[in-house]
Tab-separated table of C-alpha atoms in Angstrom:
chain	number	residue	atom	x	y	z
A	214	MET	CA	0.000	0.000	0.000
A	215	ALA	CA	1.366	3.419	-1.003
A	216	ARG	CA	2.147	5.835	1.801
A	217	ASN	CA	0.402	9.233	1.667
A	218	VAL	CA	2.874	12.054	1.555
A	219	GLU	CA	2.075	14.784	4.035
A	220	PHE	CA	3.837	18.112	4.074
A	221	ASN	CA	3.121	21.755	4.694
A	222	GLU	CA	2.453	23.116	1.206
A	223	ASP	CA	2.848	26.769	2.269
A	224	LEU	CA	6.252	26.042	3.793
A	225	ALA	CA	7.275	24.016	0.743
A	226	ILE	CA	6.290	26.869	-1.573
A	227	GLN	CA	8.271	29.316	0.575
A	228	LYS	CA	11.355	27.079	0.325
A	229	ALA	CA	10.894	26.712	-3.439
A	230	MET	CA	10.484	30.487	-3.790
A	231	GLU	CA	13.826	31.017	-2.070
A	232	VAL	CA	15.510	28.722	-4.599
A	233	PHE	CA	13.856	30.469	-7.559
A	234	TRP	CA	14.774	33.827	-6.025
A	235	LYS	CA	18.416	32.877	-5.801
A	236	LYS	CA	18.834	30.949	-9.067
A	237	GLY	CA	16.053	32.277	-11.273
A	238	TYR	CA	13.522	30.106	-13.039
A	239	SER	CA	15.851	28.864	-15.761
A	240	GLY	CA	18.739	28.189	-13.393
A	241	THR	CA	16.650	26.122	-10.982
A	242	SER	CA	16.464	22.369	-11.485
A	243	MET	CA	13.795	20.020	-10.192
A	244	ARG	CA	16.487	18.516	-7.981
A	245	ASP	CA	17.177	21.950	-6.469
A	246	LEU	CA	13.483	22.290	-5.684
A	247	THR	CA	12.896	18.843	-4.239
A	248	ASP	CA	16.042	19.137	-2.113
A	249	ALA	CA	14.946	22.507	-0.724
A	250	MET	CA	11.380	21.365	-0.182
A	251	GLN	CA	12.553	18.060	1.280
A	252	ILE	CA	10.165	16.006	-0.833
A	253	ASN	CA	10.621	13.613	-3.738
A	254	SER	CA	9.726	14.583	-7.288
A	255	SER	CA	6.630	12.348	-7.429
A	256	SER	CA	5.249	14.094	-4.333
A	257	LEU	CA	5.865	17.450	-5.979
A	258	TYR	CA	4.095	16.417	-9.191
A	259	ASN	CA	1.195	14.826	-7.298
A	260	THR	CA	0.527	17.768	-4.994
A	261	ILE	CA	1.639	20.947	-6.750
A	262	GLY	CA	2.428	20.014	-10.326
A	263	ASP	CA	5.439	20.632	-12.491
A	264	LYS	CA	8.171	23.255	-12.147
A	265	HIS	CA	6.146	25.895	-13.974
A	266	GLN	CA	3.045	25.368	-11.824
A	267	LEU	CA	5.210	25.621	-8.714
A	268	PHE	CA	6.817	28.819	-9.989
A	269	VAL	CA	3.403	30.350	-10.694
A	270	LYS	CA	2.379	29.562	-7.102
A	271	CYS	CA	5.616	31.086	-5.808
A	272	ILE	CA	5.207	34.309	-7.795
A	273	ARG	CA	1.549	34.599	-6.825
A	274	ASN	CA	2.492	34.090	-3.166
A	275	TYR	CA	5.230	36.725	-3.427
A	276	VAL	CA	2.939	39.286	-5.080
A	277	GLU	CA	0.122	38.718	-2.596
A	278	GLY	CA	2.574	39.200	0.273
A	279	ARG	CA	3.848	42.460	-1.201
A	280	ILE	CA	0.320	43.767	-1.638
A	281	GLU	CA	-0.629	42.918	1.951
A	282	ASP	CA	2.564	44.523	3.295
A	283	ALA	CA	2.071	47.719	1.288
A	284	LYS	CA	-1.517	48.108	2.493
A	285	ALA	CA	-0.600	47.403	6.112
A	286	ASN	CA	2.318	49.840	6.049
A	287	ALA	CA	0.199	52.614	4.517
A	288	ASP	CA	-2.584	52.041	7.036
A	289	ARG	CA	-0.151	52.807	9.868
A	290	THR	CA	0.219	56.455	8.874
A	291	LYS	CA	-2.338	59.213	8.412
A	292	SER	CA	-0.168	61.291	6.087
A	293	PRO	CA	-0.292	60.227	2.422
A	294	LEU	CA	3.121	61.818	1.826
A	295	LYS	CA	4.616	59.935	4.760
A	296	ALA	CA	3.159	56.694	3.353
A	297	ILE	CA	4.795	57.450	-0.021
A	298	VAL	CA	8.123	58.224	1.644
A	299	ASN	CA	7.913	54.985	3.619
A	300	PHE	CA	7.121	53.053	0.421
A	301	ILE	CA	10.134	54.559	-1.347
A	302	ASN	CA	12.418	53.869	1.606
A	303	ASP	CA	11.113	50.297	1.846
A	304	ALA	CA	11.943	49.775	-1.828
A	305	ALA	CA	15.469	51.100	-1.314
A	306	ASN	CA	15.923	48.939	1.788
A	307	THR	CA	14.763	45.861	-0.112
A	308	ILE	CA	17.441	46.498	-2.697
A	309	LEU	CA	20.133	47.146	-0.127
A	310	TYR	CA	19.399	44.747	2.681
A	311	SER	CA	17.456	41.739	1.450
A	312	ASN	CA	19.485	38.795	0.237
A	313	ASN	CA	17.693	38.462	-3.062
A	314	SER	CA	16.370	41.920	-3.977
A	315	CYS	CA	12.971	41.994	-5.706
A	316	LEU	CA	11.684	38.722	-7.113
A	317	ALA	CA	9.077	40.525	-9.227
A	318	ILE	CA	11.660	42.642	-11.053
A	319	LYS	CA	13.999	39.682	-11.538
A	320	THR	CA	11.155	37.602	-12.924
A	321	THR	CA	9.919	40.398	-15.167
A	322	PHE	CA	13.223	40.467	-17.012
A	323	GLU	CA	13.610	36.694	-17.091
A	324	LEU	CA	10.120	35.495	-18.050
A	325	ALA	CA	7.363	38.096	-18.360
A	326	ALA	CA	7.904	38.713	-22.066
A	327	THR	CA	7.473	35.025	-22.938
A	328	ASP	CA	5.246	33.539	-20.215
A	329	ALA	CA	1.635	34.718	-20.218
A	330	ASP	CA	0.862	33.274	-16.770
A	331	ILE	CA	3.789	35.055	-15.144
A	332	GLN	CA	3.125	38.243	-17.070
A	333	ALA	CA	-0.484	38.315	-15.812
A	334	ILE	CA	0.594	37.936	-12.171
A	335	LEU	CA	3.302	40.581	-12.476
A	336	LYS	CA	0.915	42.916	-14.276
A	337	GLN	CA	-1.498	42.498	-11.356
A	338	ASP	CA	1.340	43.472	-8.997
A	339	ASN	CA	2.283	46.471	-11.127
A	340	ASP	CA	-1.349	47.564	-11.473
A	341	PHE	CA	-1.811	47.369	-7.711
A	342	THR	CA	1.373	49.370	-7.094
A	343	TYR	CA	0.309	51.982	-9.629
A	344	GLU	CA	-3.192	52.414	-8.157
A	345	PHE	CA	-1.833	52.307	-4.605
A	346	LEU	CA	0.734	55.052	-5.232
A	347	LEU	CA	-1.653	57.089	-7.384
A	348	ARG	CA	-4.213	57.137	-4.551
A	349	LEU	CA	-1.532	58.220	-2.074
A	350	ILE	CA	-0.200	60.946	-4.375
A	351	LYS	CA	-3.693	62.313	-5.010
A	352	GLY	CA	-4.293	62.234	-1.257
A	353	ALA	CA	-1.039	64.108	-0.642
A	354	VAL	CA	-2.032	66.757	-3.201
A	355	GLU	CA	-5.444	67.143	-1.526
A	356	ALA	CA	-3.757	67.418	1.889
A	357	ASN	CA	-1.391	70.102	0.522
A	358	GLU	CA	1.592	67.849	1.221
A	359	ILE	CA	2.535	67.861	-2.473
A	360	ASP	CA	2.317	70.778	-4.907
A	361	SER	CA	-1.159	71.065	-6.437
A	362	LYS	CA	0.397	71.404	-9.921
A	363	THR	CA	1.742	67.855	-9.636
A	364	ASP	CA	0.503	65.387	-12.244
A	365	PRO	CA	-0.235	62.325	-10.073
A	366	GLU	CA	-0.093	59.844	-12.982
A	367	THR	CA	3.342	61.016	-14.105
A	368	VAL	CA	4.733	60.998	-10.565
A	369	THR	CA	3.368	57.487	-10.048
A	370	ASP	CA	5.026	56.238	-13.232
A	371	TYR	CA	8.238	58.005	-12.256
A	372	ILE	CA	8.389	56.329	-8.839
A	373	ILE	CA	7.659	52.844	-10.154
A	374	ASN	CA	10.222	53.123	-12.926
A	375	ALA	CA	12.839	54.505	-10.552
A	376	PHE	CA	12.731	51.258	-8.566
A	377	THR	CA	13.667	49.185	-11.604
A	378	GLY	CA	16.615	51.470	-12.320
A	379	TRP	CA	17.783	51.232	-8.713
A	380	HIS	CA	17.775	47.438	-8.909
A	381	GLU	CA	19.885	47.514	-12.053
A	382	SER	CA	22.272	50.053	-10.552
A	383	TYR	CA	22.764	48.023	-7.403
A	384	ILE	CA	23.326	44.776	-9.301
A	385	LEU	CA	25.990	46.436	-11.442
A	386	HIS	CA	27.680	48.735	-8.911
A	387	GLN	CA	26.880	47.356	-5.435
A	388	ASP	CA	26.928	50.942	-4.172
A	389	PRO	CA	24.487	51.497	-1.300
A	390	ILE	CA	25.309	55.204	-1.081
A	391	ARG	CA	24.181	55.670	-4.685
A	392	ILE	CA	20.824	54.001	-3.950
A	393	LYS	CA	20.309	56.045	-0.782
A	394	LYS	CA	21.077	59.276	-2.673
A	395	MET	CA	18.637	58.373	-5.445
A	396	ALA	CA	15.918	57.573	-2.891
A	397	LYS	CA	16.559	60.865	-1.089
A	398	TYR	CA	16.479	62.785	-4.373
A	399	LEU	CA	13.213	61.127	-5.410
A	400	ILE	CA	11.623	61.996	-2.073
A	401	GLU	CA	12.851	65.590	-2.372
A	402	GLN	CA	11.397	65.910	-5.878
A	403	ILE	CA	8.012	64.662	-4.750
A	404	SER	CA	7.974	66.736	-1.577
A	405	LYS	CA	8.578	70.103	-3.262
């Protein structure tokens, strides 16, 4: 009689996500995943599916976590400008102090152009970030924390695109001072 394999799927997905984060989708083997998840390949296929299905679950989990964190962090402050500043500083700190930087940006450059499932999840993340920041910027304009002549849509696009550039800069130069200066400059430009 075959033994039922029992494991914590959420924990297994977290472990798999860490492998994908470090090695990328293409650089990760099934062996890497099963070793990290501490299961055999048949258990993986029977419970989660193949490598791609696992990756989709990992990316979805990552994006949902980011969305929850952003909402929770913004809810802790009454000032829309302060929430924006915190969001920018959190992005800079992720680049500088997390072991793997941003999984969404890494995955965008590796797979989003060729994988419709991944592109849809990352677009959802980007759309959330855009609407989230746009709401905060409009709120900051209404609260007279940001100049009333500010175009909220342009500022939102500017912030989001700055993060991608910071990731590239840090990968190439490993210069934390440069990232901190760019974050400070961005905050100063918004706060004028």
